PDB file of C-alpha atoms in Angstrom:
ATOM      1  CA  MET A 768       0.026   0.009  -0.169  1.00  0.00           C
ATOM      2  CA  LYS A 769       2.617   2.157   0.395  1.00  0.00           C
ATOM      3  CA  PHE A 770       2.759   3.305  -3.594  1.00  0.00           C
ATOM      4  CA  VAL A 771      -1.074   4.413  -3.165  1.00  0.00           C
ATOM      5  CA  ARG A 772      -0.012   6.274   0.298  1.00  0.00           C
ATOM      6  CA  ASN A 773       2.934   7.957  -1.555  1.00  0.00           C
ATOM      7  CA  PHE A 774       0.785   9.067  -4.289  1.00  0.00           C
ATOM      8  CA  ALA A 775      -1.771  10.544  -2.022  1.00  0.00           C
ATOM      9  CA  VAL A 776       0.612  12.498  -0.212  1.00  0.00           C
ATOM     10  CA  ALA A 777       2.117  13.855  -3.819  1.00  0.00           C
ATOM     11  CA  ALA A 778      -1.297  14.558  -4.683  1.00  0.00           C
ATOM     12  CA  ALA A 779      -2.040  16.376  -1.700  1.00  0.00           C
ATOM     13  CA  VAL A 780       1.139  18.434  -2.047  1.00  0.00           C
ATOM     14  CA  ALA A 781       0.494  19.255  -5.396  1.00  0.00           C
ATOM     15  CA  MET A 782      -3.174  20.495  -4.769  1.00  0.00           C
ATOM     16  CA  THR A 783      -1.981  22.775  -2.079  1.00  0.00           C
ATOM     17  CA  ALA A 784       0.501  24.559  -4.439  1.00  0.00           C
ATOM     18  CA  ILE A 785      -2.414  24.744  -7.103  1.00  0.00           C
ATOM     19  CA  GLY A 786      -4.894  25.930  -4.510  1.00  0.00           C
ATOM     20  CA  ALA A 787      -2.505  28.888  -3.224  1.00  0.00           C
ATOM     21  CA  ALA A 788      -2.351  29.814  -6.778  1.00  0.00           C
ATOM     22  CA  SER A 789      -6.119  30.117  -7.122  1.00  0.00           C
ATOM     23  CA  VAL A 790      -6.635  33.648  -5.798  1.00  0.00           C
ATOM     24  CA  HIS A 791      -9.956  33.766  -7.154  1.00  0.00           C
ATOM     25  CA  ALA A 792     -11.563  30.641  -6.012  1.00  0.00           C
ATOM     26  CA  GLU A 793     -14.852  30.732  -3.894  1.00  0.00           C
ATOM     27  CA  ASP A 794     -14.451  30.909  -0.030  1.00  0.00           C
ATOM     28  CA  LYS A 795     -17.113  28.113   0.642  1.00  0.00           C
ATOM     29  CA  ILE A 796     -19.405  25.879  -1.107  1.00  0.00           C
ATOM     30  CA  SER A 797     -23.077  25.141  -0.273  1.00  0.00           C
ATOM     31  CA  GLU A 798     -23.029  21.679  -2.203  1.00  0.00           C
ATOM     32  CA  PHE A 799     -20.569  19.480  -4.665  1.00  0.00           C
ATOM     33  CA  ARG A 800     -21.546  18.129  -7.568  1.00  0.00           C
ATOM     34  CA  ILE A 801     -20.235  15.116  -9.490  1.00  0.00           C
ATOM     35  CA  GLY A 802     -20.568  14.147 -13.245  1.00  0.00           C
ATOM     36  CA  VAL A 803     -20.476  10.783 -14.556  1.00  0.00           C
ATOM     37  CA  LEU A 804     -20.053   9.971 -18.197  1.00  0.00           C
ATOM     38  CA  GLY A 805     -22.156   8.293 -20.386  1.00  0.00           C
ATOM     39  CA  GLY A 806     -21.538   4.588 -21.398  1.00  0.00           C
ATOM     40  CA  GLU A 807     -23.589   2.278 -19.224  1.00  0.00           C
ATOM     41  CA  ASN A 808     -27.448   2.765 -18.143  1.00  0.00           C
ATOM     42  CA  GLN A 809     -27.972   5.443 -15.607  1.00  0.00           C
ATOM     43  CA  SER A 810     -28.726   3.538 -12.736  1.00  0.00           C
ATOM     44  CA  ASP A 811     -25.949   1.277 -12.991  1.00  0.00           C
ATOM     45  CA  ARG A 812     -23.629   4.882 -13.192  1.00  0.00           C
ATOM     46  CA  MET A 813     -25.492   6.101 -10.283  1.00  0.00           C
ATOM     47  CA  ARG A 814     -24.556   2.794  -8.027  1.00  0.00           C
ATOM     48  CA  SER A 815     -21.220   2.547  -9.219  1.00  0.00           C
ATOM     49  CA  ASN A 816     -20.364   6.056  -8.204  1.00  0.00           C
ATOM     50  CA  GLU A 817     -22.613   6.248  -4.655  1.00  0.00           C
ATOM     51  CA  CYS A 818     -19.670   4.922  -2.476  1.00  0.00           C
ATOM     52  CA  VAL A 819     -17.459   8.155  -3.859  1.00  0.00           C
ATOM     53  CA  ARG A 820     -20.491  10.624  -3.351  1.00  0.00           C
ATOM     54  CA  SER A 821     -21.172   9.584   0.204  1.00  0.00           C
ATOM     55  CA  LYS A 822     -17.556   9.991   1.214  1.00  0.00           C
ATOM     56  CA  VAL A 823     -17.177  13.360  -0.110  1.00  0.00           C
ATOM     57  CA  GLU A 824     -20.560  14.354   1.247  1.00  0.00           C
ATOM     58  CA  ALA A 825     -19.241  13.147   4.703  1.00  0.00           C
ATOM     59  CA  LEU A 826     -15.913  14.755   4.144  1.00  0.00           C
ATOM     60  CA  LEU A 827     -17.109  18.348   2.902  1.00  0.00           C
ATOM     61  CA  GLY A 828     -20.290  18.075   5.313  1.00  0.00           C
ATOM     62  CA  VAL A 829     -22.213  19.480   2.420  1.00  0.00           C
ATOM     63  CA  PRO A 830     -24.834  18.023   0.129  1.00  0.00           C
ATOM     64  CA  THR A 831     -23.234  15.944  -2.551  1.00  0.00           C
ATOM     65  CA  LYS A 832     -24.845  14.993  -5.558  1.00  0.00           C
ATOM     66  CA  ILE A 833     -24.270  12.718  -8.721  1.00  0.00           C
ATOM     67  CA  PHE A 834     -25.416  13.876 -12.362  1.00  0.00           C
ATOM     68  CA  ALA A 835     -25.390  11.069 -15.127  1.00  0.00           C
ATOM     69  CA  PRO A 836     -26.417  12.983 -18.422  1.00  0.00           C
ATOM     70  CA  ALA A 837     -27.462  10.609 -21.032  1.00  0.00           C
ATOM     71  CA  ASP A 838     -24.116  11.557 -23.237  1.00  0.00           C
ATOM     72  CA  TYR A 839     -20.649  12.613 -22.548  1.00  0.00           C
ATOM     73  CA  ASN A 840     -21.445  16.301 -23.839  1.00  0.00           C
ATOM     74  CA  GLY A 841     -23.997  16.746 -20.914  1.00  0.00           C
ATOM     75  CA  VAL A 842     -20.838  16.294 -18.332  1.00  0.00           C
ATOM     76  CA  ILE A 843     -18.694  18.531 -20.560  1.00  0.00           C
ATOM     77  CA  GLU A 844     -21.264  21.257 -20.816  1.00  0.00           C
ATOM     78  CA  GLY A 845     -21.907  20.962 -16.913  1.00  0.00           C
ATOM     79  CA  LEU A 846     -18.132  21.478 -16.241  1.00  0.00           C
ATOM     80  CA  ILE A 847     -17.721  24.569 -18.678  1.00  0.00           C
ATOM     81  CA  GLY A 848     -20.896  26.026 -17.131  1.00  0.00           C
ATOM     82  CA  ARG A 849     -19.567  25.471 -13.754  1.00  0.00           C
ATOM     83  CA  ASN A 850     -22.405  23.656 -12.648  1.00  0.00           C
ATOM     84  CA  LEU A 851     -20.369  20.590 -11.807  1.00  0.00           C
ATOM     85  CA  ASP A 852     -17.503  20.105  -9.579  1.00  0.00           C
ATOM     86  CA  MET A 853     -16.016  17.224 -10.462  1.00  0.00           C
ATOM     87  CA  ALA A 854     -15.835  14.175 -12.963  1.00  0.00           C
ATOM     88  CA  TRP A 855     -13.679  11.728 -14.376  1.00  0.00           C
ATOM     89  CA  LEU A 856     -13.095  12.469 -17.895  1.00  0.00           C
ATOM     90  CA  GLY A 857     -11.668  10.603 -20.813  1.00  0.00           C
ATOM     91  CA  ALA A 858      -8.618  12.439 -22.562  1.00  0.00           C
ATOM     92  CA  SER A 859     -10.654  13.460 -25.435  1.00  0.00           C
ATOM     93  CA  GLY A 860     -13.484  14.820 -23.195  1.00  0.00           C
ATOM     94  CA  TYR A 861     -10.752  16.859 -21.215  1.00  0.00           C
ATOM     95  CA  ALA A 862      -9.356  18.236 -24.508  1.00  0.00           C
ATOM     96  CA  LYS A 863     -12.862  19.410 -25.748  1.00  0.00           C
ATOM     97  CA  THR A 864     -13.579  21.115 -22.156  1.00  0.00           C
ATOM     98  CA  TYR A 865      -9.935  22.798 -22.383  1.00  0.00           C
ATOM     99  CA  ILE A 866     -10.315  23.832 -25.820  1.00  0.00           C
ATOM    100  CA  THR A 867     -13.786  25.431 -24.970  1.00  0.00           C
ATOM    101  CA  ASP A 868     -12.978  27.114 -21.753  1.00  0.00           C
ATOM    102  CA  PRO A 869      -8.840  26.676 -20.514  1.00  0.00           C
ATOM    103  CA  GLU A 870     -10.169  27.851 -17.081  1.00  0.00           C
ATOM    104  CA  ALA A 871     -13.137  25.783 -16.428  1.00  0.00           C
ATOM    105  CA  VAL A 872     -11.270  22.867 -14.862  1.00  0.00           C
ATOM    106  CA  GLU A 873      -7.885  21.309 -14.054  1.00  0.00           C
ATOM    107  CA  PRO A 874      -6.617  17.588 -14.092  1.00  0.00           C
ATOM    108  CA  VAL A 875      -5.370  16.255 -10.814  1.00  0.00           C
ATOM    109  CA  LEU A 876      -5.337  12.615 -10.622  1.00  0.00           C
ATOM    110  CA  VAL A 877      -5.061   9.816 -12.954  1.00  0.00           C
ATOM    111  CA  LYS A 878      -5.714   5.832 -12.908  1.00  0.00           C
ATOM    112  CA  ILE A 879      -2.495   3.695 -12.382  1.00  0.00           C
ATOM    113  CA  ASN A 880      -2.883   0.232 -13.466  1.00  0.00           C
ATOM    114  CA  VAL A 881      -2.031  -2.871 -11.862  1.00  0.00           C
ATOM    115  CA  ASP A 882       1.253  -3.079 -13.548  1.00  0.00           C
ATOM    116  CA  GLY A 883       1.976   0.447 -12.945  1.00  0.00           C
ATOM    117  CA  SER A 884       1.193   1.726 -16.509  1.00  0.00           C
ATOM    118  CA  MET A 885      -0.910   4.703 -16.939  1.00  0.00           C
ATOM    119  CA  GLY A 886      -2.521   4.018 -19.783  1.00  0.00           C
ATOM    120  CA  TYR A 887      -5.173   1.994 -21.940  1.00  0.00           C
ATOM    121  CA  HIS A 888      -6.329   0.909 -25.500  1.00  0.00           C
ATOM    122  CA  SER A 889      -9.122   1.458 -27.869  1.00  0.00           C
ATOM    123  CA  ILE A 890     -10.243  -2.247 -28.816  1.00  0.00           C
ATOM    124  CA  GLY A 891     -12.001  -3.602 -31.658  1.00  0.00           C
ATOM    125  CA  PHE A 892     -14.106  -6.667 -31.170  1.00  0.00           C
ATOM    126  CA  ALA A 893     -16.770  -8.810 -32.780  1.00  0.00           C
ATOM    127  CA  ARG A 894     -18.702 -11.731 -31.922  1.00  0.00           C
ATOM    128  CA  VAL A 895     -16.830 -15.232 -32.050  1.00  0.00           C
ATOM    129  CA  ASP A 896     -19.520 -16.799 -34.414  1.00  0.00           C
ATOM    130  CA  SER A 897     -19.077 -13.913 -36.726  1.00  0.00           C
ATOM    131  CA  ASN A 898     -15.781 -15.666 -38.048  1.00  0.00           C
ATOM    132  CA  ILE A 899     -14.554 -11.794 -38.263  1.00  0.00           C
ATOM    133  CA  THR A 900     -11.136 -12.062 -36.775  1.00  0.00           C
ATOM    134  CA  SER A 901      -9.362  -8.778 -37.978  1.00  0.00           C
ATOM    135  CA  LEU A 902     -10.772  -5.563 -39.479  1.00  0.00           C
ATOM    136  CA  ASP A 903      -9.710  -7.383 -42.973  1.00  0.00           C
ATOM    137  CA  GLY A 904     -12.910  -9.090 -42.475  1.00  0.00           C
ATOM    138  CA  MET A 905     -15.260  -5.997 -42.015  1.00  0.00           C
ATOM    139  CA  GLN A 906     -15.666  -5.096 -45.777  1.00  0.00           C
ATOM    140  CA  GLY A 907     -19.309  -4.064 -46.323  1.00  0.00           C
ATOM    141  CA  LYS A 908     -20.107  -4.967 -42.100  1.00  0.00           C
ATOM    142  CA  LYS A 909     -21.702  -2.418 -39.628  1.00  0.00           C
ATOM    143  CA  PHE A 910     -19.168  -1.005 -37.582  1.00  0.00           C
ATOM    144  CA  GLY A 911     -20.132   0.869 -34.208  1.00  0.00           C
ATOM    145  CA  PHE A 912     -18.416   4.050 -32.321  1.00  0.00           C
ATOM    146  CA  GLY A 913     -19.480   5.120 -28.787  1.00  0.00           C
ATOM    147  CA  ASP A 914     -19.808   8.509 -28.310  1.00  0.00           C
ATOM    148  CA  PRO A 915     -18.299  11.426 -30.548  1.00  0.00           C
ATOM    149  CA  ASN A 916     -16.634  12.885 -27.391  1.00  0.00           C
ATOM    150  CA  SER A 917     -15.515   9.357 -26.200  1.00  0.00           C
ATOM    151  CA  THR A 918     -11.581   8.965 -26.736  1.00  0.00           C
ATOM    152  CA  SER A 919     -11.588   5.123 -27.385  1.00  0.00           C
ATOM    153  CA  GLY A 920     -15.154   5.101 -28.339  1.00  0.00           C
ATOM    154  CA  TYR A 921     -14.228   7.424 -31.435  1.00  0.00           C
ATOM    155  CA  LEU A 922     -11.345   9.880 -31.278  1.00  0.00           C
ATOM    156  CA  ILE A 923      -8.522   7.341 -31.329  1.00  0.00           C
ATOM    157  CA  PRO A 924      -9.921   4.688 -33.502  1.00  0.00           C
ATOM    158  CA  SER A 925     -11.173   7.562 -36.158  1.00  0.00           C
ATOM    159  CA  ILE A 926      -7.673   8.110 -36.777  1.00  0.00           C
ATOM    160  CA  GLU A 927      -5.779   5.128 -36.151  1.00  0.00           C
ATOM    161  CA  ILE A 928      -8.047   2.815 -38.187  1.00  0.00           C
ATOM    162  CA  PRO A 929      -7.906   4.946 -41.204  1.00  0.00           C
ATOM    163  CA  ALA A 930      -4.449   5.314 -41.021  1.00  0.00           C
ATOM    164  CA  ALA A 931      -4.391   1.426 -41.333  1.00  0.00           C
ATOM    165  CA  GLY A 932      -6.005   1.564 -44.449  1.00  0.00           C
ATOM    166  CA  PHE A 933      -9.602   1.210 -43.710  1.00  0.00           C
ATOM    167  CA  PRO A 934     -11.653   4.495 -44.278  1.00  0.00           C
ATOM    168  CA  MET A 935     -14.403   5.066 -41.746  1.00  0.00           C
ATOM    169  CA  GLU A 936     -17.112   6.760 -43.971  1.00  0.00           C
ATOM    170  CA  SER A 937     -19.966   4.643 -44.349  1.00  0.00           C
ATOM    171  CA  GLY A 938     -19.775   2.605 -47.663  1.00  0.00           C
ATOM    172  CA  LYS A 939     -16.025   3.445 -48.407  1.00  0.00           C
ATOM    173  CA  TYR A 940     -14.998  -0.179 -46.660  1.00  0.00           C
ATOM    174  CA  PHE A 941     -17.442  -0.659 -43.869  1.00  0.00           C
ATOM    175  CA  GLY A 942     -20.684  -0.886 -45.156  1.00  0.00           C
ATOM    176  CA  GLU A 943     -22.130   1.265 -42.303  1.00  0.00           C
ATOM    177  CA  VAL A 944     -20.779   3.319 -39.502  1.00  0.00           C
ATOM    178  CA  VAL A 945     -22.752   4.115 -36.670  1.00  0.00           C
ATOM    179  CA  PHE A 946     -22.789   5.904 -33.086  1.00  0.00           C
ATOM    180  CA  THR A 947     -24.366   3.606 -30.408  1.00  0.00           C
ATOM    181  CA  GLY A 948     -24.355   6.498 -27.776  1.00  0.00           C
ATOM    182  CA  GLY A 949     -21.582   4.743 -25.422  1.00  0.00           C
ATOM    183  CA  HIS A 950     -19.529   1.936 -24.446  1.00  0.00           C
ATOM    184  CA  GLU A 951     -22.130  -0.389 -22.867  1.00  0.00           C
ATOM    185  CA  GLN A 952     -24.306   0.116 -26.105  1.00  0.00           C
ATOM    186  CA  THR A 953     -21.758  -0.707 -28.316  1.00  0.00           C
ATOM    187  CA  ILE A 954     -20.611  -3.824 -26.514  1.00  0.00           C
ATOM    188  CA  VAL A 955     -24.493  -5.171 -26.323  1.00  0.00           C
ATOM    189  CA  ALA A 956     -25.122  -4.195 -29.784  1.00  0.00           C
ATOM    190  CA  VAL A 957     -22.072  -6.377 -30.862  1.00  0.00           C
ATOM    191  CA  ALA A 958     -23.227  -9.066 -28.457  1.00  0.00           C
ATOM    192  CA  ASN A 959     -26.801  -8.945 -29.754  1.00  0.00           C
ATOM    193  CA  GLY A 960     -25.709  -9.061 -33.591  1.00  0.00           C
ATOM    194  CA  ASP A 961     -27.199  -5.421 -34.295  1.00  0.00           C
ATOM    195  CA  ILE A 962     -24.085  -4.248 -35.471  1.00  0.00           C
ATOM    196  CA  ASP A 963     -20.966  -6.565 -36.531  1.00  0.00           C
ATOM    197  CA  ALA A 964     -18.123  -4.986 -34.719  1.00  0.00           C
ATOM    198  CA  GLY A 965     -17.444  -1.923 -32.291  1.00  0.00           C
ATOM    199  CA  VAL A 966     -14.701  -0.240 -30.496  1.00  0.00           C
ATOM    200  CA  THR A 967     -14.757   0.190 -26.680  1.00  0.00           C
ATOM    201  CA  TRP A 968     -12.018   0.669 -23.768  1.00  0.00           C
ATOM    202  CA  ALA A 969      -9.726  -1.805 -21.491  1.00  0.00           C
ATOM    203  CA  ASP A 970      -6.591  -1.572 -20.055  1.00  0.00           C
ATOM    204  CA  GLY A 971      -5.426  -4.549 -22.030  1.00  0.00           C
ATOM    205  CA  LEU A 972      -4.280  -6.259 -19.170  1.00  0.00           C
ATOM    206  CA  GLY A 973      -5.203  -9.633 -17.630  1.00  0.00           C
ATOM    207  CA  ALA A 974      -7.661 -12.172 -19.137  1.00  0.00           C
ATOM    208  CA  TRP A 975      -9.816 -11.347 -22.216  1.00  0.00           C
ATOM    209  CA  GLU A 976     -12.173 -13.869 -20.684  1.00  0.00           C
ATOM    210  CA  GLU A 977     -12.951 -11.586 -17.738  1.00  0.00           C
ATOM    211  CA  GLY A 978     -12.969  -8.415 -19.890  1.00  0.00           C
ATOM    212  CA  TYR A 979      -9.376  -7.573 -18.802  1.00  0.00           C
ATOM    213  CA  ASN A 980      -8.348  -5.970 -15.567  1.00  0.00           C
ATOM    214  CA  SER A 981     -10.484  -2.865 -16.132  1.00  0.00           C
ATOM    215  CA  GLY A 982     -12.622  -0.996 -18.671  1.00  0.00           C
ATOM    216  CA  ALA A 983     -15.958  -1.085 -20.323  1.00  0.00           C
ATOM    217  CA  LEU A 984     -15.604  -4.891 -21.129  1.00  0.00           C
ATOM    218  CA  ARG A 985     -14.771  -5.791 -17.493  1.00  0.00           C
ATOM    219  CA  LYS A 986     -17.894  -3.844 -16.150  1.00  0.00           C
ATOM    220  CA  ALA A 987     -20.130  -5.689 -18.589  1.00  0.00           C
ATOM    221  CA  ALA A 988     -18.789  -8.935 -17.818  1.00  0.00           C
ATOM    222  CA  ASP A 989     -19.153  -8.107 -14.194  1.00  0.00           C
ATOM    223  CA  ALA A 990     -22.485  -7.079 -14.768  1.00  0.00           C
ATOM    224  CA  GLY A 991     -23.497 -10.243 -16.706  1.00  0.00           C
ATOM    225  CA  LEU A 992     -24.382  -8.191 -19.954  1.00  0.00           C
ATOM    226  CA  VAL A 993     -22.110  -9.998 -22.034  1.00  0.00           C
ATOM    227  CA  ASP A 994     -19.974 -13.856 -21.964  1.00  0.00           C
ATOM    228  CA  MET A 995     -16.546 -12.573 -22.990  1.00  0.00           C
ATOM    229  CA  THR A 996     -15.874 -16.164 -24.412  1.00  0.00           C
ATOM    230  CA  GLN A 997     -18.610 -15.396 -27.154  1.00  0.00           C
ATOM    231  CA  LEU A 998     -16.648 -12.144 -28.226  1.00  0.00           C
ATOM    232  CA  VAL A 999     -13.115 -12.034 -29.936  1.00  0.00           C
ATOM    233  CA  GLN A1000     -10.640  -8.801 -30.327  1.00  0.00           C
ATOM    234  CA  ILE A1001     -10.069  -7.822 -33.889  1.00  0.00           C
ATOM    235  CA  TRP A1002      -8.011  -4.780 -33.429  1.00  0.00           C
ATOM    236  CA  LYS A1003      -6.109  -2.789 -30.338  1.00  0.00           C
ATOM    237  CA  SER A1004      -4.974   0.878 -30.706  1.00  0.00           C
ATOM    238  CA  LYS A1005      -1.696   2.102 -29.368  1.00  0.00           C
ATOM    239  CA  VAL A1006      -1.715   3.177 -25.758  1.00  0.00           C
ATOM    240  CA  ILE A1007      -3.694   6.139 -24.961  1.00  0.00           C
ATOM    241  CA  PRO A1008      -3.259   8.210 -22.016  1.00  0.00           C
ATOM    242  CA  GLU A1009      -5.679   7.657 -19.103  1.00  0.00           C
ATOM    243  CA  GLY A1010      -8.113  10.273 -18.620  1.00  0.00           C
ATOM    244  CA  PRO A1011      -8.093  12.768 -15.438  1.00  0.00           C
ATOM    245  CA  VAL A1012     -10.313  12.997 -12.623  1.00  0.00           C
ATOM    246  CA  VAL A1013     -10.772  16.850 -12.865  1.00  0.00           C
ATOM    247  CA  LEU A1014     -11.930  19.411 -10.327  1.00  0.00           C
ATOM    248  CA  ARG A1015     -13.636  22.764 -11.006  1.00  0.00           C
ATOM    249  CA  LYS A1016     -11.059  25.208 -11.179  1.00  0.00           C
ATOM    250  CA  ASP A1017     -12.553  27.995  -9.067  1.00  0.00           C
ATOM    251  CA  LEU A1018     -13.206  25.517  -6.037  1.00  0.00           C
ATOM    252  CA  PRO A1019     -11.718  26.522  -2.889  1.00  0.00           C
ATOM    253  CA  SER A1020      -8.501  25.346  -2.113  1.00  0.00           C
ATOM    254  CA  ASP A1021      -9.285  23.449   0.927  1.00  0.00           C
ATOM    255  CA  VAL A1022     -12.114  21.499  -1.190  1.00  0.00           C
ATOM    256  CA  LYS A1023      -9.675  20.802  -3.786  1.00  0.00           C
ATOM    257  CA  LEU A1024      -7.051  19.433  -1.208  1.00  0.00           C
ATOM    258  CA  LYS A1025      -9.770  17.278   0.374  1.00  0.00           C
ATOM    259  CA  VAL A1026     -11.263  15.499  -2.479  1.00  0.00           C
ATOM    260  CA  THR A1027      -7.777  14.934  -4.346  1.00  0.00           C
ATOM    261  CA  GLY A1028      -6.692  13.370  -0.953  1.00  0.00           C
ATOM    262  CA  LEU A1029      -9.776  11.237  -0.934  1.00  0.00           C
ATOM    263  CA  ILE A1030      -9.684   9.990  -4.458  1.00  0.00           C
ATOM    264  CA  ALA A1031      -6.138   9.468  -4.232  1.00  0.00           C
ATOM    265  CA  GLY A1032      -6.247   7.102  -1.327  1.00  0.00           C
ATOM    266  CA  LEU A1033      -9.395   5.360  -2.458  1.00  0.00           C
ATOM    267  CA  ALA A1034      -7.625   1.989  -3.622  1.00  0.00           C
ATOM    268  CA  SER A1035      -5.938   1.477  -0.138  1.00  0.00           C
ATOM    269  CA  LEU A1036      -8.730   3.016   2.129  1.00  0.00           C
ATOM    270  CA  ASP A1037     -11.822   1.308   0.357  1.00  0.00           C
ATOM    271  CA  PRO A1038     -10.544  -1.295  -2.722  1.00  0.00           C
ATOM    272  CA  GLU A1039     -14.243  -2.208  -3.332  1.00  0.00           C
ATOM    273  CA  CYS A1040     -15.287   1.487  -3.735  1.00  0.00           C
ATOM    274  CA  ALA A1041     -11.962   1.994  -5.937  1.00  0.00           C
ATOM    275  CA  TYR A1042     -13.059  -0.991  -8.000  1.00  0.00           C
ATOM    276  CA  SER A1043     -16.398   0.242  -8.730  1.00  0.00           C
ATOM    277  CA  PHE A1044     -15.539   3.996  -9.176  1.00  0.00           C
ATOM    278  CA  MET A1045     -12.557   3.089 -11.519  1.00  0.00           C
ATOM    279  CA  ALA A1046     -14.176   0.484 -13.690  1.00  0.00           C
ATOM    280  CA  GLY A1047     -12.309  -2.609 -12.312  1.00  0.00           C
ATOM    281  CA  GLU A1048      -8.899  -3.512 -10.603  1.00  0.00           C
ATOM    282  CA  ILE A1049      -6.129  -0.620 -10.258  1.00  0.00           C
ATOM    283  CA  LYS A1050      -3.190  -0.121  -8.251  1.00  0.00           C
ATOM    284  CA  GLY A1051      -3.661   3.303  -7.306  1.00  0.00           C
ATOM    285  CA  MET A1052      -3.990   6.944  -8.245  1.00  0.00           C
ATOM    286  CA  ALA A1053      -1.331   9.553  -9.090  1.00  0.00           C
ATOM    287  CA  PRO A1054      -1.090  13.159  -9.787  1.00  0.00           C
ATOM    288  CA  VAL A1055      -1.313  14.448 -13.170  1.00  0.00           C
ATOM    289  CA  SER A1056      -1.039  17.879 -15.196  1.00  0.00           C
ATOM    290  CA  HIS A1057      -2.447  19.193 -18.059  1.00  0.00           C
ATOM    291  CA  GLU A1058       0.948  18.412 -20.360  1.00  0.00           C
ATOM    292  CA  THR A1059      -0.104  14.852 -20.345  1.00  0.00           C
ATOM    293  CA  TYR A1060      -3.110  15.759 -22.802  1.00  0.00           C
ATOM    294  CA  GLU A1061      -1.312  18.175 -25.090  1.00  0.00           C
ATOM    295  CA  VAL A1062      -0.952  15.195 -27.683  1.00  0.00           C
ATOM    296  CA  ILE A1063      -4.830  14.423 -27.588  1.00  0.00           C
ATOM    297  CA  ILE A1064      -5.977  18.192 -27.276  1.00  0.00           C
ATOM    298  CA  GLU A1065      -3.809  18.619 -30.939  1.00  0.00           C
ATOM    299  CA  ALA A1066      -5.538  15.624 -32.218  1.00  0.00           C
ATOM    300  CA  ARG A1067      -9.048  16.823 -31.344  1.00  0.00           C
ATOM    301  CA  LYS A1068      -8.065  20.421 -32.751  1.00  0.00           C
ATOM    302  CA  ARG A1069      -7.164  18.708 -36.140  1.00  0.00           C
ATOM    303  CA  LYS A1070     -10.341  16.715 -35.907  1.00  0.00           C
ATOM    304  CA  MET A1071     -12.253  19.840 -35.933  1.00  0.00           C
ATOM    305  CA  LYS A1072     -10.973  21.507 -38.897  1.00  0.00           C
TER     306      LYS A1072
END
């Protein structure tokens, strides 16, 4: 547990410095609002984050609420409008938030995988009985993205897959390219045969049959939504920077410090809550800065042109 404690201390030190520089921060808050990205149904998202909500509420002594909009953009807009105080964003979601308003949020923590790495992959997958084993078998077939603001569910595969020789416009190679709405929707759509293949996210560690160690496949497998032995991986992206836990930039410095310390120590203080909140097995949390996401911000800007 030394790893997690050390990072909790480092996070607290980092946030103290950041808080001291936030001269325009509010003096106090009357409530705390946590935004949760889409990707699974609302009731599951509320349940997965309830343990964090209750811990934050007890720590801050103010009512703490969870907001789970239907799509990623709902959380992003909530952060930009200062209607949310915290969220775990994907790298692309953070990029959009920063591009729209650089003063809206600041990244404070990032998930560390069980092997000590800080990243994950976009995973392409199909049904085993489809006999599709790679993108070479997808000509004329239906391919699903998740959410337009998802890093692994859209941004990265929409860059890397065409670069590998498979254009993503409907009819050019794939018969049809669609948005499903989120990671869970993509997984269920493939499992049900509604689309032939799609992309989601996973750390790429551990056993495929369990949905890897963490990610949307692991959550879907844990929830009994899919039997991973009936799915096959057909594509894997390069490593993607893990998305940050962000806080509203103008929060009081003591609130930032307390919440950051709580989340940083979650894996050691309450492993079950950490598993639920971070979509699977993790080693801990580490401080992170804006610089980690500059490459994703540039990729997002290029897609906007």
